[in-house]
mmCIF file of C-alpha atoms and ligand atoms in Angstrom:
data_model
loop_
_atom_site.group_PDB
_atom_site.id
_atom_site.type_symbol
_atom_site.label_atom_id
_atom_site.label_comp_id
_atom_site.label_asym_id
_atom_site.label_seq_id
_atom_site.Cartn_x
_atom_site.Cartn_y
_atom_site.Cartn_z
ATOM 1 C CA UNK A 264 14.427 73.109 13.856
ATOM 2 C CA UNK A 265 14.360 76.998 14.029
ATOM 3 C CA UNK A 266 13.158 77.385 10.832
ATOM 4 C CA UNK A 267 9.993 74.768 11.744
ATOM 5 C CA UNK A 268 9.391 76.402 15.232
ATOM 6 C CA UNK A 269 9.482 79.989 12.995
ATOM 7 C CA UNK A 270 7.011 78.391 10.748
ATOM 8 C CA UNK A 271 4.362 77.062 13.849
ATOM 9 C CA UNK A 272 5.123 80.126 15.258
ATOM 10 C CA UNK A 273 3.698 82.265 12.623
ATOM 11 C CA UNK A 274 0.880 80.137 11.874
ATOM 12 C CA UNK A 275 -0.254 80.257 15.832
ATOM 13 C CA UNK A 276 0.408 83.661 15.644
ATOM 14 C CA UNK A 277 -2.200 84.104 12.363
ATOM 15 C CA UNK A 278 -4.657 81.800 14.022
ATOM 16 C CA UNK A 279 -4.627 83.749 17.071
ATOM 17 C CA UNK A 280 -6.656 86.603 15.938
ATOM 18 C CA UNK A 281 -5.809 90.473 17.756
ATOM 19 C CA UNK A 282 -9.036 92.306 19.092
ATOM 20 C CA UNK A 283 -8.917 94.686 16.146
ATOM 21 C CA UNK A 284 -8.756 91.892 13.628
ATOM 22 C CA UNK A 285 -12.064 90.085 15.652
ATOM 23 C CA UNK A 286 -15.615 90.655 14.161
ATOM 24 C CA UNK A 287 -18.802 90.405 16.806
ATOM 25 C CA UNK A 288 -21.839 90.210 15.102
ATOM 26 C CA UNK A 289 -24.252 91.788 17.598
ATOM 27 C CA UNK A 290 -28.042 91.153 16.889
ATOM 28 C CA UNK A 291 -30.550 93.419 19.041
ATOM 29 C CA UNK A 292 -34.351 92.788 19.705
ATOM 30 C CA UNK A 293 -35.313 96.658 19.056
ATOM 31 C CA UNK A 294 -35.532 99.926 20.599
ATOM 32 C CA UNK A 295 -38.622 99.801 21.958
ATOM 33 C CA UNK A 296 -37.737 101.392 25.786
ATOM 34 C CA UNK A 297 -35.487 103.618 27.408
ATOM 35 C CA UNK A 298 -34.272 100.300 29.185
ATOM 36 C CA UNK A 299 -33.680 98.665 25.426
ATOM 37 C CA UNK A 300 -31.748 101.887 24.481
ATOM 38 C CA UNK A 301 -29.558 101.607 27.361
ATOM 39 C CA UNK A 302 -28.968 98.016 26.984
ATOM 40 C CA UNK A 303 -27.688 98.739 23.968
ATOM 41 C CA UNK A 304 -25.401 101.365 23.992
ATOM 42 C CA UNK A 305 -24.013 99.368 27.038
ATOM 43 C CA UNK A 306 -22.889 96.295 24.931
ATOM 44 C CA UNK A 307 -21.901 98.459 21.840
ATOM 45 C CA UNK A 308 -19.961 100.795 24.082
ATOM 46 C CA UNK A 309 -17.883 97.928 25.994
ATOM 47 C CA UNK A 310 -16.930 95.844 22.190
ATOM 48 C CA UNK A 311 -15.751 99.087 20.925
ATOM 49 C CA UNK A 312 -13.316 99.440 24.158
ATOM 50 C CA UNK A 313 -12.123 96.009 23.554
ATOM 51 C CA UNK A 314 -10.806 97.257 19.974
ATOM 52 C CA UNK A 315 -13.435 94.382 18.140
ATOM 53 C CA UNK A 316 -15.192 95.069 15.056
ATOM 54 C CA UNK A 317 -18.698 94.948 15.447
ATOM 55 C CA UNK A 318 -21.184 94.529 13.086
ATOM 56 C CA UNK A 319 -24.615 95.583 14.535
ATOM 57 C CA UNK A 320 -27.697 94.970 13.288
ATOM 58 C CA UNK A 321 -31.408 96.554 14.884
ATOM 59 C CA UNK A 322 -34.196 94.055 14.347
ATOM 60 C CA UNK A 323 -37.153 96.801 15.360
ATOM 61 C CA UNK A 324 -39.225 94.188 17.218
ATOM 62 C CA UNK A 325 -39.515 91.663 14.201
ATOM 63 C CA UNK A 326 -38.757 88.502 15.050
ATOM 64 C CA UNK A 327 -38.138 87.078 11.228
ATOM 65 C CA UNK A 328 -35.896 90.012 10.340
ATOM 66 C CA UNK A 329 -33.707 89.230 13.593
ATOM 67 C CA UNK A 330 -33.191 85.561 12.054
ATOM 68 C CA UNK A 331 -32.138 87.516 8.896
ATOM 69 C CA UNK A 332 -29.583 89.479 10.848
ATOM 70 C CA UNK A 333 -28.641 86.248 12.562
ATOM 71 C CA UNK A 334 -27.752 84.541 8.794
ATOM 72 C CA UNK A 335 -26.244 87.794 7.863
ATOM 73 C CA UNK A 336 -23.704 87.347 10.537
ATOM 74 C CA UNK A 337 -22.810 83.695 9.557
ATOM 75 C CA UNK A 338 -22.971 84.097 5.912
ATOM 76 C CA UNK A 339 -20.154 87.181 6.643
ATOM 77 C CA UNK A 340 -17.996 84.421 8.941
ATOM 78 C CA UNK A 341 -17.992 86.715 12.186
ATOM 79 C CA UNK A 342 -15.778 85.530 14.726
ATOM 80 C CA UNK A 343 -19.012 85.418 17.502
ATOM 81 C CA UNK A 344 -22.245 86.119 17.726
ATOM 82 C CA UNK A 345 -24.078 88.069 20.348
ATOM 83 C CA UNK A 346 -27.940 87.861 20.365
ATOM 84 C CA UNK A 347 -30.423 89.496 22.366
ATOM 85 C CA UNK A 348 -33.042 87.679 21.247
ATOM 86 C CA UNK A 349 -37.282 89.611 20.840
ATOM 87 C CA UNK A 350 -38.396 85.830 21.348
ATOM 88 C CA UNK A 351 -38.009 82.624 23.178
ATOM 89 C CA UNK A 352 -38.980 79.806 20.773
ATOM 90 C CA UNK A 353 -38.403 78.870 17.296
ATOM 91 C CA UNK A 354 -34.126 79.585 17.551
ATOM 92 C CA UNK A 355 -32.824 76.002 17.301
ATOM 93 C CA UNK A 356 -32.153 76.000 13.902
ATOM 94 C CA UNK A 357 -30.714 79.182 12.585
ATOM 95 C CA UNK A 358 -28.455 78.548 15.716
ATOM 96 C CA UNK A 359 -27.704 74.770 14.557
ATOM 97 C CA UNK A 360 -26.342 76.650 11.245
ATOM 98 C CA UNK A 361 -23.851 78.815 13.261
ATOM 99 C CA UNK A 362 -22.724 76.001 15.464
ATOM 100 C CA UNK A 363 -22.131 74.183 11.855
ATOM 101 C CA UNK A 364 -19.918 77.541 10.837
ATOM 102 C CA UNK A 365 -18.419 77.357 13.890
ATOM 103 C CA UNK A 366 -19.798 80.386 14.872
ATOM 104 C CA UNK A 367 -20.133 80.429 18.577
ATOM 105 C CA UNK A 368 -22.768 82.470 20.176
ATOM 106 C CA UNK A 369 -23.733 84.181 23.310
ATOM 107 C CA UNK A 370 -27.378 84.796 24.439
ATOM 108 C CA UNK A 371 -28.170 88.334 26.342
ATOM 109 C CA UNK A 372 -31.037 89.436 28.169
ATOM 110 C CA UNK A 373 -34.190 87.875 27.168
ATOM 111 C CA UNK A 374 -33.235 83.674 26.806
ATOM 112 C CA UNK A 375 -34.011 81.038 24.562
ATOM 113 C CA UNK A 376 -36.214 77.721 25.258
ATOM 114 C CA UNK A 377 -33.654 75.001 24.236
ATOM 115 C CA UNK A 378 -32.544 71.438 25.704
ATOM 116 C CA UNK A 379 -29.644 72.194 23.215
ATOM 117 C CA UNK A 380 -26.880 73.597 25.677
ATOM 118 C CA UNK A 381 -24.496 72.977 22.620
ATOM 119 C CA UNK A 382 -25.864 75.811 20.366
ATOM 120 C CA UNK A 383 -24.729 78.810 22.837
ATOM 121 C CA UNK A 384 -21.820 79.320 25.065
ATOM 122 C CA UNK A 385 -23.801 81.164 28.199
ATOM 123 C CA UNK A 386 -26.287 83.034 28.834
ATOM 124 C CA UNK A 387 -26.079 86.429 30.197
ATOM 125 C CA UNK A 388 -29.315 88.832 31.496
ATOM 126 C CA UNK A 389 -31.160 88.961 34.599
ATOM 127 C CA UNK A 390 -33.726 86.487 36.626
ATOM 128 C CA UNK A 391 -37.348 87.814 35.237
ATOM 129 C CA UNK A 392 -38.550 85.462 37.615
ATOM 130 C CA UNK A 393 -36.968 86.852 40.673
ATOM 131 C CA UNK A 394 -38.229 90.488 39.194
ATOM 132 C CA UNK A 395 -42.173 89.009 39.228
ATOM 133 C CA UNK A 396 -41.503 87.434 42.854
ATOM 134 C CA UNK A 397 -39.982 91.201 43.864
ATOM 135 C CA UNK A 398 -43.350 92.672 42.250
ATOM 136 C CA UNK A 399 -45.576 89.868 44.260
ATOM 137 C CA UNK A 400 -43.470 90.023 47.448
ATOM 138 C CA UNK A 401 -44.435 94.216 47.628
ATOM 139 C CA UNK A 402 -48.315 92.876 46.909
ATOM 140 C CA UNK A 403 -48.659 90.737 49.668
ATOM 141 C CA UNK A 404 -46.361 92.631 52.218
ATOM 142 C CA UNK A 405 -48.779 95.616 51.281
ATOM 143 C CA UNK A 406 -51.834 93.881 52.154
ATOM 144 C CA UNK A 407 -50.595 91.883 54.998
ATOM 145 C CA UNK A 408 -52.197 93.759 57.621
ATOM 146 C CA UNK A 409 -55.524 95.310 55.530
ATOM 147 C CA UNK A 410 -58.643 93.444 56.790
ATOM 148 C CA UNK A 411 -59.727 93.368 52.759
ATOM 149 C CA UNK A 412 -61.576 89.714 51.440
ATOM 150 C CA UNK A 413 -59.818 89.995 48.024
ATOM 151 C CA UNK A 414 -57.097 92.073 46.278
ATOM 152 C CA UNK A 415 -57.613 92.041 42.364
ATOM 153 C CA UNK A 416 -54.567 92.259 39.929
ATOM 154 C CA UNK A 417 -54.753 94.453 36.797
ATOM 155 C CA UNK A 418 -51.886 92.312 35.031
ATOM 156 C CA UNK A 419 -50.374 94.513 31.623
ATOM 157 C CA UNK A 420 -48.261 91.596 29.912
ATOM 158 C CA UNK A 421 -45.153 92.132 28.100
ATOM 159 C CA UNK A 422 -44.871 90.183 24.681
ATOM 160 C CA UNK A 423 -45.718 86.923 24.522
ATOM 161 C CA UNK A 424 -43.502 84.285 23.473
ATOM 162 C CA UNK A 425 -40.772 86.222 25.248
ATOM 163 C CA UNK A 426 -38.733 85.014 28.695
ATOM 164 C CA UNK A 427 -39.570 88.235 30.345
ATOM 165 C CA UNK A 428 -42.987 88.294 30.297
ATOM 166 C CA UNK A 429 -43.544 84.524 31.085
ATOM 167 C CA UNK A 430 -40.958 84.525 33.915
ATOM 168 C CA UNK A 431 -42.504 87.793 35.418
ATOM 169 C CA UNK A 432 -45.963 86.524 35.308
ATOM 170 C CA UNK A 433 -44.996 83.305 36.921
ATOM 171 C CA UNK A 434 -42.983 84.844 39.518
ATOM 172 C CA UNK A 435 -45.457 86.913 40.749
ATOM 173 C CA UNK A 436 -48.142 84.596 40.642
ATOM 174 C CA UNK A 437 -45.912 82.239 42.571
ATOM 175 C CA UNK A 438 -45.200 84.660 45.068
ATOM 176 C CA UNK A 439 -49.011 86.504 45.472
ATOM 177 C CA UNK A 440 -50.082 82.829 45.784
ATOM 178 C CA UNK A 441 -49.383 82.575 49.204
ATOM 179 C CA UNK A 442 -52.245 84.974 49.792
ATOM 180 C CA UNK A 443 -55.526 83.414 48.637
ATOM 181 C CA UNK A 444 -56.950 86.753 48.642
ATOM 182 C CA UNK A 445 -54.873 88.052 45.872
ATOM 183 C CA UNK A 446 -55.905 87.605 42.740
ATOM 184 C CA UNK A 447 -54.984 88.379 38.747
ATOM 185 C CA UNK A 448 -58.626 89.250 37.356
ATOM 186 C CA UNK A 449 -57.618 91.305 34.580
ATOM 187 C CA UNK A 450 -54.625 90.778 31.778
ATOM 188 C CA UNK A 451 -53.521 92.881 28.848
ATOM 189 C CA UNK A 452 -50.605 92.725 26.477
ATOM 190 C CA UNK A 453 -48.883 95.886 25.629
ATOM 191 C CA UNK A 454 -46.242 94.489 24.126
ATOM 192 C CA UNK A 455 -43.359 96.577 26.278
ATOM 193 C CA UNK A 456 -44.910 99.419 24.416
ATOM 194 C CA UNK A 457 -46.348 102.744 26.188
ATOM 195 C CA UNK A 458 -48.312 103.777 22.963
ATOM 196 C CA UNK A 459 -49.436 99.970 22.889
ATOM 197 C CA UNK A 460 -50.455 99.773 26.676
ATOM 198 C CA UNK A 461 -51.925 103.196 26.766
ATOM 199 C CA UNK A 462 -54.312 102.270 23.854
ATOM 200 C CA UNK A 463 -55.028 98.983 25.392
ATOM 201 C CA UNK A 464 -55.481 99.810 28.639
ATOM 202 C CA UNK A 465 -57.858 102.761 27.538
ATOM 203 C CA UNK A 466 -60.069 100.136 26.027
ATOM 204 C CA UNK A 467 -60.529 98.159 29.580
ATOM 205 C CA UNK A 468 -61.272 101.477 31.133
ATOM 206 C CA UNK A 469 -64.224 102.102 28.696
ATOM 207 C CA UNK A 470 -65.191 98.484 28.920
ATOM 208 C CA UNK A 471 -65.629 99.090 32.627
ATOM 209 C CA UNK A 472 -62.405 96.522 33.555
ATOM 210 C CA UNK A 473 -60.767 98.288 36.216
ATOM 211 C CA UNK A 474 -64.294 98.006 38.320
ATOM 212 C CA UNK A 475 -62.797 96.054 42.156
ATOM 213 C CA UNK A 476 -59.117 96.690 40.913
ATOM 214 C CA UNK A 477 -56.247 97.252 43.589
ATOM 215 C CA UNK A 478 -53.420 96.687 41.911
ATOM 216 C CA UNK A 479 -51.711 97.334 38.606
ATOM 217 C CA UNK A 480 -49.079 94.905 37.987
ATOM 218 C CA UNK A 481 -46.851 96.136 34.803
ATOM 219 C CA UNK A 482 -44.180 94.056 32.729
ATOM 220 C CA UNK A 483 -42.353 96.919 32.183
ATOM 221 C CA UNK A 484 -42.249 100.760 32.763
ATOM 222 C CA UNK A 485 -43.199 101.898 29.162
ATOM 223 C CA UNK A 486 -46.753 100.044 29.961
ATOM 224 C CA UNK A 487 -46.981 101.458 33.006
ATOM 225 C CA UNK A 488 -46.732 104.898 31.992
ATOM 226 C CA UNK A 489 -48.800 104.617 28.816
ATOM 227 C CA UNK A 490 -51.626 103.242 31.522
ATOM 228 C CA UNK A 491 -50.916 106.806 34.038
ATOM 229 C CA UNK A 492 -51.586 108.251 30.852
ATOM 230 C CA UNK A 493 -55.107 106.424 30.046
ATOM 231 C CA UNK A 494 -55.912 106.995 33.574
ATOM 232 C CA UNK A 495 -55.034 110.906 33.308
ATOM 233 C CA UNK A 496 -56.880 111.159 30.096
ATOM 234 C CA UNK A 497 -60.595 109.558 31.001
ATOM 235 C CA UNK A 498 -60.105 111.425 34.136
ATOM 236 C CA UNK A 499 -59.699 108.207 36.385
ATOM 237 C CA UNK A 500 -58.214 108.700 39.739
ATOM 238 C CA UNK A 501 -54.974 107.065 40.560
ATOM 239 C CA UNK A 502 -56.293 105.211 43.584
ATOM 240 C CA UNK A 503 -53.942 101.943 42.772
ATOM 241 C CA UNK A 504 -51.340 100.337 44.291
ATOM 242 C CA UNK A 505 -49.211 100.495 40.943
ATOM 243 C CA UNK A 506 -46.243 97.658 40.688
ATOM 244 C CA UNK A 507 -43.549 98.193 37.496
ATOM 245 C CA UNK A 508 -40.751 96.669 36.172
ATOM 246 C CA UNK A 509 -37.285 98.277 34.645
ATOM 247 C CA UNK A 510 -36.419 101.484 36.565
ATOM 248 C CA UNK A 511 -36.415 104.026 34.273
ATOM 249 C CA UNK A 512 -35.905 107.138 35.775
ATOM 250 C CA UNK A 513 -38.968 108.095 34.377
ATOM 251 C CA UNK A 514 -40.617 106.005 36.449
ATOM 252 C CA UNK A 515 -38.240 106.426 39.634
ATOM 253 C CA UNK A 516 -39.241 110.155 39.498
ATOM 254 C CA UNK A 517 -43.104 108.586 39.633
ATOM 255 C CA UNK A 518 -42.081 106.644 42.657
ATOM 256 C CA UNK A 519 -40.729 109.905 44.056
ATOM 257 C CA UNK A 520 -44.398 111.697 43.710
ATOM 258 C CA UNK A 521 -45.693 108.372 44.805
ATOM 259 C CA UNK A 522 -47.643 107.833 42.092
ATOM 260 C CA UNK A 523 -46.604 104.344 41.916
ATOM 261 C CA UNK A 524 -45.635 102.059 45.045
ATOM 262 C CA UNK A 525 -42.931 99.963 43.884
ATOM 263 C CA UNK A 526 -40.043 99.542 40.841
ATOM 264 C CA UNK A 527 -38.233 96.587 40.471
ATOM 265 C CA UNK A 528 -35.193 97.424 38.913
ATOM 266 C CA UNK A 529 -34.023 95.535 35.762
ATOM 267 C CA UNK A 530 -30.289 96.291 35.430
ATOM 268 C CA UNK A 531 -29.428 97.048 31.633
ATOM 269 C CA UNK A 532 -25.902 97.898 32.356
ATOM 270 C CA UNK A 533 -24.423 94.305 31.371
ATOM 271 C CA UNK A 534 -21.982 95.371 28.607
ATOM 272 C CA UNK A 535 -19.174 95.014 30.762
ATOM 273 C CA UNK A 536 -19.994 91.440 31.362
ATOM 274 C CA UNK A 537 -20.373 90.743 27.671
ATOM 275 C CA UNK A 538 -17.461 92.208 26.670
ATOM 276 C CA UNK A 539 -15.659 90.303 29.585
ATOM 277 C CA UNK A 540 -17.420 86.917 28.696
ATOM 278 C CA UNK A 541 -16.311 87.434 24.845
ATOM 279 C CA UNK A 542 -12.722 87.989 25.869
ATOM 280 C CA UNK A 543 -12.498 85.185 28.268
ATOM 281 C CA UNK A 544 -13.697 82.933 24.908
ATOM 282 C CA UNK A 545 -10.966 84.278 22.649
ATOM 283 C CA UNK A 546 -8.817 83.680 25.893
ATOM 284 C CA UNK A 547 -9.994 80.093 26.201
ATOM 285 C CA UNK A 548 -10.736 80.552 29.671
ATOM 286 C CA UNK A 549 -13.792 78.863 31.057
ATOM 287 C CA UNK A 550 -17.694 80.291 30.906
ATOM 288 C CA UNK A 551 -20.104 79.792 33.143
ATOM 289 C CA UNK A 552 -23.438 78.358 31.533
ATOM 290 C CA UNK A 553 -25.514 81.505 33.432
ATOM 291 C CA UNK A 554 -24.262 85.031 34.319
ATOM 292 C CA UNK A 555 -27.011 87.023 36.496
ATOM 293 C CA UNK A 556 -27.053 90.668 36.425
ATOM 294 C CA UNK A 557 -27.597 92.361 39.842
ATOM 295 C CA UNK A 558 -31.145 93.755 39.990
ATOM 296 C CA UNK A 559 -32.470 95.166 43.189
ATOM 297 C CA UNK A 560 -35.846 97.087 44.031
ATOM 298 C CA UNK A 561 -37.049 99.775 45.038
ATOM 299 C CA UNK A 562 -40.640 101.356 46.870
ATOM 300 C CA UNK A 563 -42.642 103.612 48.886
ATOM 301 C CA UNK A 564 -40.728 102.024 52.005
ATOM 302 C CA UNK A 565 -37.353 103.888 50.456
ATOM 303 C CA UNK A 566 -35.436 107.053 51.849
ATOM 304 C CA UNK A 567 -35.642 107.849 48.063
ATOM 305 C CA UNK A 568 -32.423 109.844 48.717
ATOM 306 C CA UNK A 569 -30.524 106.464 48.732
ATOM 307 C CA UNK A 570 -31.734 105.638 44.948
ATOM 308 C CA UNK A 571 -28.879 105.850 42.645
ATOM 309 C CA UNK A 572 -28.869 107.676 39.737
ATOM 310 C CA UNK A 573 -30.621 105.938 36.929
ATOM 311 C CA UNK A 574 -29.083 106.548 33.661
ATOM 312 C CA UNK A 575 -31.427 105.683 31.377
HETATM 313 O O1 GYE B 25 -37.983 94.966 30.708
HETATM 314 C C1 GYE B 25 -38.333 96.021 28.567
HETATM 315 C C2 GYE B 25 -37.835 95.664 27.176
HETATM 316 O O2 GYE B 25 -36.010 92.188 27.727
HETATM 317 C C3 GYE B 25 -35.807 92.637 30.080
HETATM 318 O O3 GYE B 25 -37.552 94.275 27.230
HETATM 319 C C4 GYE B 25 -36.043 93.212 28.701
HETATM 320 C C5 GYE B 25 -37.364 93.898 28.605
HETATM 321 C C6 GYE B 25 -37.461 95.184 29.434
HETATM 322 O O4 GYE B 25 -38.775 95.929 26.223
HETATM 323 O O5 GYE B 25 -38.272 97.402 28.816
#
């Protein structure tokens, strides 16, 4: 009998895996923000404290090579995978193959568009559609009490085919909608890209598109500061109630000047819960199908001596 229970015992022992002996395959979207470069470092840092072996791989904004770096990681057998995906669709069945190696996988930041529950364990980023509602609510609040027939949007768009950019636009439009004044009559992509937006938005300046604009609604604080730039350089006065999206301090220090009105803050910081929600799996604890980060916001209504630190 002991020599049986010696025998189990080792082969539990070998099947349960230490930390150090765990491989995380970690697949990121790019580096295409300060926000993306904090985001980052945050998930890398908190692996590396829980003694796994992580191999990372940087898909630079291109959505094929990040399916490449997604097949990597199952053809090496890691233990997990953690994706931050660049875009929504088209995952199904690269994930179908890990789920048939038994690969399990966690989804961070942006999400995916699947019925397919089965093919990740949670998800784990913040609610882009809360951040476009926090964006509309300043809009309307702003306008509330201006005698003004109609308030026209200058919307810069994230990427499309991405979560973010979707779930901001419909959030805001949800929100701005209960103001019939207030309107989106201009849209731009930029990608999440200042050099993008500030190119882009340049063009709609010389095409004469910011004619009866109030507001500059931007997907993300790269955009919006490649647009102060455009503005700056054809010598176009600021006269905008400006709207962004991250809180990069960057941008927070704008807010400061009031050069912008409002910054919804998208929390990067969520490599603690990663780490935690890869640890509970190995612990075969249970994992909620949705983890939120905390985001809050922040405007011209601030004692900006109450904004914390931003960090990135
Ligand atoms: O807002 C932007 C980055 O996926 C929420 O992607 C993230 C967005 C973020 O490019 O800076």
């Amino acid at each position: 009998m002991i020599f049986c229970f010696f025998i189990t015992g080792c082969s539990n022992k070998s099947a349960e895996k230490k930390e150090k002996e765990i491989t995380i395959g970690f697949s990121q979207a790019g580096t295409e923000s300060s926000w993306r470069k904090a985001q980052n470092k945050s998930i890398n840092d908190e692996l590396n404290k829980q003694n796994y072996q992580v191999m990372y791989r940087n898909s630079f904004s291109d959505p094929k090579q990040q399916i490449q770096d997604v097949m990597t990681f199952i053809a090496y057998q890691v233990d997990l995978i953690v994706l931050s995906p660049i875009e929504e669709n088209g995952w199904e069945p690269i994930l179908e193959e890990a789920k048939q190696a038994k690969i399990p996988v966690i989804i961070v930041d942006r999400n995916i568009t699947t019925d397919r529950k089965d093919l990740y364990l949670t998800h784990i980023g913040s609610s882009f559609k809360a951040q476009g509602g926090r964006a509309g609510l300043y809009v309307t609040n702003h306008f509330q009490r201006k005698e003004q027939d109609s308030i026209n949007v200058f919307e810069i768009k994230g990427s499309e085919n991405t979560s973010p950019t979707r779930l901001r636009h419909d959030g805001f439009t949800e929100t701005v909608g209960r103001d019939p004044r207030v309107k989106i009559t201009q849209s731009i992509t930029g990608d999440f890209i200042r050099l993008k937006a500030k190119e882009v938005f340049s063009q709609a300046i010389d095409e004469g598109k910011l004619e009866s604009i109030d507001v500059i609604y931007s997907h993300n604080d790269e955009m919006t500061l490649g647009a102060l730039e455009a503005l700056k350089e054809h010598q176009v006065e600021n006269k905008y109630v400006i709207v962004s999206i991250d809180a990069q301090k960057e941008m927070i220090d704008l807010l400061k000047k009031r050069q912008v009105n409002c910054v919804v803050e998208c929390n990067p910081f969520m490599g603690n819960l990663v780490a935690n929600t890869v640890k509970r799996y190995f612990e075969k604890a249970t994992i909620p199908e949705d983890i939120y980060v905390s985001d809050t916001v922040f405007s011209d209504h601030n004692d900006f001596s109450t904004i914390p630190p931003r960090n990135y």
